[in-house]
Coordinates of N, CA, C and O in Angstrom, one line a residue:
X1 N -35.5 -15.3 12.7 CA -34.4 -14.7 13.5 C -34.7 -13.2 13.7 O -35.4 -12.6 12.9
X2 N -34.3 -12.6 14.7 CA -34.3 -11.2 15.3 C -33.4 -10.8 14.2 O -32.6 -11.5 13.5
X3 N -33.7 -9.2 14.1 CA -33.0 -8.4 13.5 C -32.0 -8.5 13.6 O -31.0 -8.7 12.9
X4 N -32.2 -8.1 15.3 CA -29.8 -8.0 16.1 C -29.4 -9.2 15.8 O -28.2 -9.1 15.4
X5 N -30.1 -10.8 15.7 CA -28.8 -11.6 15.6 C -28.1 -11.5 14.1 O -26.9 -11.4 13.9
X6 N -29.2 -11.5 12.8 CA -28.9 -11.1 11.8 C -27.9 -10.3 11.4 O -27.0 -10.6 10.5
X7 N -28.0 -9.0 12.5 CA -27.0 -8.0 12.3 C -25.7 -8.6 12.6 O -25.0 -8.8 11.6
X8 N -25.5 -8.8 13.4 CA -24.7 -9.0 14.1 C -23.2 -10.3 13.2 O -22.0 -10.5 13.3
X9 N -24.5 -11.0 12.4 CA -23.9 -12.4 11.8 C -23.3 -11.7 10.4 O -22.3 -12.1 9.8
X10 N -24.2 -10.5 9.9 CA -23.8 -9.8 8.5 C -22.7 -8.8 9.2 O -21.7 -8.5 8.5
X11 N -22.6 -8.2 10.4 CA -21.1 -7.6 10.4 C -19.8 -8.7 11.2 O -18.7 -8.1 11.1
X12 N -19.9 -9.8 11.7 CA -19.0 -10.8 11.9 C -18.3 -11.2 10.7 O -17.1 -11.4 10.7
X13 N -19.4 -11.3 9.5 CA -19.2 -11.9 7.9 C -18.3 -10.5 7.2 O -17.2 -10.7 6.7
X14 N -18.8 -9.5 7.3 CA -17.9 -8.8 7.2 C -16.3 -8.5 7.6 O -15.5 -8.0 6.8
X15 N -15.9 -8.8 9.0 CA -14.9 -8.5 9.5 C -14.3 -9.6 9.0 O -13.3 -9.4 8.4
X16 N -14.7 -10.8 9.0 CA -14.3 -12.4 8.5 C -13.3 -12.1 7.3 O -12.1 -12.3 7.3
X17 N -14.3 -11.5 6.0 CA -13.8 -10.9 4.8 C -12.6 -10.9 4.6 O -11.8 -11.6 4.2
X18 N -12.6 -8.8 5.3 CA -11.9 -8.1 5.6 C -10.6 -9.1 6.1 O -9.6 -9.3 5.4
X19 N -10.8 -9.5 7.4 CA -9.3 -10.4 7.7 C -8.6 -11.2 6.5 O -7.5 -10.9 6.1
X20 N -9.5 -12.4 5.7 CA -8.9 -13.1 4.9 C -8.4 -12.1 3.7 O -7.3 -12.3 3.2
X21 N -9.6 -10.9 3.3 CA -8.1 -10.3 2.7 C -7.2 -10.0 2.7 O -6.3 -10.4 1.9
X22 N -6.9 -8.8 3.9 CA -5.8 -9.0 4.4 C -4.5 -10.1 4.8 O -3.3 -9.9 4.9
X23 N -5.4 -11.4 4.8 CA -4.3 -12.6 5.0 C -3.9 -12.3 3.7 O -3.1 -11.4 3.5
X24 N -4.5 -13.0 2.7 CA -4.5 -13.2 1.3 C -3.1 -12.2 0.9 O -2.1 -12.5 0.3
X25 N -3.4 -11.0 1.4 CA -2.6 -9.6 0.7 C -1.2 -10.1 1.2 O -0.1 -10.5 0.7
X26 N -1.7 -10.0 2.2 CA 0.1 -10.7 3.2 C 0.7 -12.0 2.7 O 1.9 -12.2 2.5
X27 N -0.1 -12.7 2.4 CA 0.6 -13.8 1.4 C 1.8 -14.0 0.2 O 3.0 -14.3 0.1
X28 N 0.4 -13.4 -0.8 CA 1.2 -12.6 -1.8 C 2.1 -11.6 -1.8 O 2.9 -11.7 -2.7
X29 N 2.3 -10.5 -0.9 CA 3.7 -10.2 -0.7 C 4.5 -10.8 0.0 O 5.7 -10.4 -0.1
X30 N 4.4 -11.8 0.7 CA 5.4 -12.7 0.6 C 6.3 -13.3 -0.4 O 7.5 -13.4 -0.5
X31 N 5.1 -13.9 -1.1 CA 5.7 -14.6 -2.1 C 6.4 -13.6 -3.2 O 7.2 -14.0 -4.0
X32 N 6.0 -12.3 -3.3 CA 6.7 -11.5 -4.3 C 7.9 -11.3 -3.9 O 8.8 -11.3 -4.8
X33 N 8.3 -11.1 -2.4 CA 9.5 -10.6 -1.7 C 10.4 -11.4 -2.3 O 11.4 -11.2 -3.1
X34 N 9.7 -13.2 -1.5 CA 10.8 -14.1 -1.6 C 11.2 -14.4 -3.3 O 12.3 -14.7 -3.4
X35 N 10.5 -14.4 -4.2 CA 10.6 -13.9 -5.6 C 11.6 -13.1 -6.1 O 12.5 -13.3 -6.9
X36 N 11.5 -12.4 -5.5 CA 12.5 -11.2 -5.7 C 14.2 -11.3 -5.0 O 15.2 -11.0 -5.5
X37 N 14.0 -11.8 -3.7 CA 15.0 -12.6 -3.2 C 16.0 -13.6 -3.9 O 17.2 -13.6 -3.7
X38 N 15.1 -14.6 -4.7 CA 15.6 -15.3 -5.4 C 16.4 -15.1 -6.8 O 17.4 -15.5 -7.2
X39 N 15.4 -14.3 -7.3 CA 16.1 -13.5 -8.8 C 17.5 -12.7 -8.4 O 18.4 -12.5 -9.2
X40 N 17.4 -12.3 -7.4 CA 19.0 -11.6 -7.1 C 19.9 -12.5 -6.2 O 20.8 -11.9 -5.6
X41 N 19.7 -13.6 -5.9 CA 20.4 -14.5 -5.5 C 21.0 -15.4 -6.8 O 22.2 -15.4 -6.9
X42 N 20.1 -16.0 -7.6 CA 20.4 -16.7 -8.7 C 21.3 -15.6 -9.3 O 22.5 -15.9 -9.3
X43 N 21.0 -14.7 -9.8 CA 21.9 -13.2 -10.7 C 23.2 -13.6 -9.7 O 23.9 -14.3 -10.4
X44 N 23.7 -13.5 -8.9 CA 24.7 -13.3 -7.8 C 25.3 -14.5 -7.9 O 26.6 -14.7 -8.1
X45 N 24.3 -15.7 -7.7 CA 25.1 -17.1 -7.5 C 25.4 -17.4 -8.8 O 26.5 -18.0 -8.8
X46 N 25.1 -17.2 -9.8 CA 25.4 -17.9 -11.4 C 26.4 -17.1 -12.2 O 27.1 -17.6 -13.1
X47 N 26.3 -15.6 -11.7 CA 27.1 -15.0 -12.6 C 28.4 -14.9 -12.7 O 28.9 -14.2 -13.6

């Protein structure tokens, strides 16, 4: 393979990464929000 396509496939693979972490991150604060949502709903509805 040429250099450039190489290049090109190791910085695609990179941005790829970068997105899924980003998803990944956004996930997980999700689920911490809605976590947190819940612990002061349950506190609220039970007490």
């Amino acid at each position: 393979m040429s250099k450039k396509v190489n290049q090109k496939r190791v910085a695609y693979q990179k941005k790829q990464e970068a997105e899924g972490k980003k998803v990944v991150n956004w996930i997980f604060g999700v689920l911490v929000v809605l976590a947190l949502i819940f612990a002061v709903w349950s506190i609220v509805f039970f007490s």
